[in-house]
Coordinates of C-alpha atoms in Angstrom, one line a residue:
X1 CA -12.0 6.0 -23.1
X2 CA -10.7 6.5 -19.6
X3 CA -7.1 4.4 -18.8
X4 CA -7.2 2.3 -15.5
X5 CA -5.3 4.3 -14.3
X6 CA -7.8 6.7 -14.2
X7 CA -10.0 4.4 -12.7
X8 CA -8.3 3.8 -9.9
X9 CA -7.7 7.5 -9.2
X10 CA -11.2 8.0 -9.5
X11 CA -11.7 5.0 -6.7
X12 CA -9.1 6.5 -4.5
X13 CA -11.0 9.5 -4.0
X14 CA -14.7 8.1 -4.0
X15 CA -16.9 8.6 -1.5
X16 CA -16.9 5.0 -0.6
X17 CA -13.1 4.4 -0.3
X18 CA -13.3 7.3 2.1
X19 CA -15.6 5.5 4.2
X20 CA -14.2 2.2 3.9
X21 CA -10.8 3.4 4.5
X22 CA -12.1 5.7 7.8
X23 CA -13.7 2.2 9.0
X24 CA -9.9 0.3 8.8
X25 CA -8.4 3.5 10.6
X26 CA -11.0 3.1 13.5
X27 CA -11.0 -0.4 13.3
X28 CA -7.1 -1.0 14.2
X29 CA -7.5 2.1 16.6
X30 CA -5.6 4.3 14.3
X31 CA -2.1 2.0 14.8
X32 CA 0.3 -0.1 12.2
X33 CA -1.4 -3.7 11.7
X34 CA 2.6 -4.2 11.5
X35 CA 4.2 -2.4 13.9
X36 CA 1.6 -0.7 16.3
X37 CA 3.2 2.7 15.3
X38 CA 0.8 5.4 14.1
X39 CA -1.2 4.4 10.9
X40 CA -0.9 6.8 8.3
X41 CA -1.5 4.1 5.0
X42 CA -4.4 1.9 4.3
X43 CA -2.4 -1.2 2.3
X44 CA -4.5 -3.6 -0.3
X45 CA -3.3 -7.1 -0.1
X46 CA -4.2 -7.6 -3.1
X47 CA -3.3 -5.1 -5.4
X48 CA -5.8 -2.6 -7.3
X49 CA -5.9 -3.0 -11.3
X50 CA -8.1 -2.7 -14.3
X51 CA -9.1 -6.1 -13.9
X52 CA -10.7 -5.9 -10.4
X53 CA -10.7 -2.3 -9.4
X54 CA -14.5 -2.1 -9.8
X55 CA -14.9 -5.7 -7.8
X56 CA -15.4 -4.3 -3.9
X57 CA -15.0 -7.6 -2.7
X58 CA -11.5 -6.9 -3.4
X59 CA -11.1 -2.9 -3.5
X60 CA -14.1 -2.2 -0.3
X61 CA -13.7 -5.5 1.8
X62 CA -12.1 -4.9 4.9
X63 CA -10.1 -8.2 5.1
X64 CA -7.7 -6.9 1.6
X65 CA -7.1 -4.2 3.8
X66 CA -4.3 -3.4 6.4
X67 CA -3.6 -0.5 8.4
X68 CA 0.0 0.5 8.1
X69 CA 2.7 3.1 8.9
X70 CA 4.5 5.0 6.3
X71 CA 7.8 2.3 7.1
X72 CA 5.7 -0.5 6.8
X73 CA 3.6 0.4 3.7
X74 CA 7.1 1.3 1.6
X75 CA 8.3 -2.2 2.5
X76 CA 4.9 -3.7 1.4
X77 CA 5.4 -2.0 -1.6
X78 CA 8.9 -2.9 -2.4
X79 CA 9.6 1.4 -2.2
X80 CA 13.5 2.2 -1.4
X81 CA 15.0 -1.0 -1.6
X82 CA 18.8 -0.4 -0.8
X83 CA 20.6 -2.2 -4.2
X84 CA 23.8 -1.4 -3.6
X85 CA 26.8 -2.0 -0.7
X86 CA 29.8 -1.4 0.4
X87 CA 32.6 -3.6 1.3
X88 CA 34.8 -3.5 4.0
X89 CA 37.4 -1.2 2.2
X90 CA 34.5 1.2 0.9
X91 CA 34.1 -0.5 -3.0
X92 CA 31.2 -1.1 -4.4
X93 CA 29.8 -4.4 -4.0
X94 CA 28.0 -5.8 -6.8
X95 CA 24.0 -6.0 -6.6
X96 CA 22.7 -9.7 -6.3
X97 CA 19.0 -10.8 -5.3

């Protein structure tokens, strides 16, 4: 039996994503729905699993879906957080939320 992951692999290179994904692109005129820099990522709100990745009122529908620049989608996604700093004398500050 395929994993979910597999399913949403499969999705991400479906005809239909393709299509749907193409339609966001022209849609926001190629630019961050963000930012307004160059678009490069097309950003679920609401994020693809096992549980809904086959309902395309959720993976196809053009509202879950934003336009956004590389920057953008890593903060979206919570990608390269900085969890570490320095103080002023260069020592490692402890991490808090």
């Amino acid at each position: 039996m395929p994993s979910s992951c597999d399913a949403i692999k499969r999705f991400y290179k479906s005809e239909t994503w393709h299509k749907a994904r193409l339609e966001k692109i022209l849609s926001s005129k190629g630019r961050c729905e963000k930012c307004g820099a160059p678009g490069e990522e097309v950003h679920h709100i609401i994020h693809l699993t096992e549980l809904n990745i086959n309902d395309t009122e959720i993976t196809l529908n053009q509202k879950d879906l934003f336009l956004l620049c590389r920057e953008c989608h890593n903060k979206e996604q919570g990608r390269f957080k900085k969890t570490f700093s320095f103080d002023e004398d260069g020592n490692l500050k402890p991490f808090s939320l």
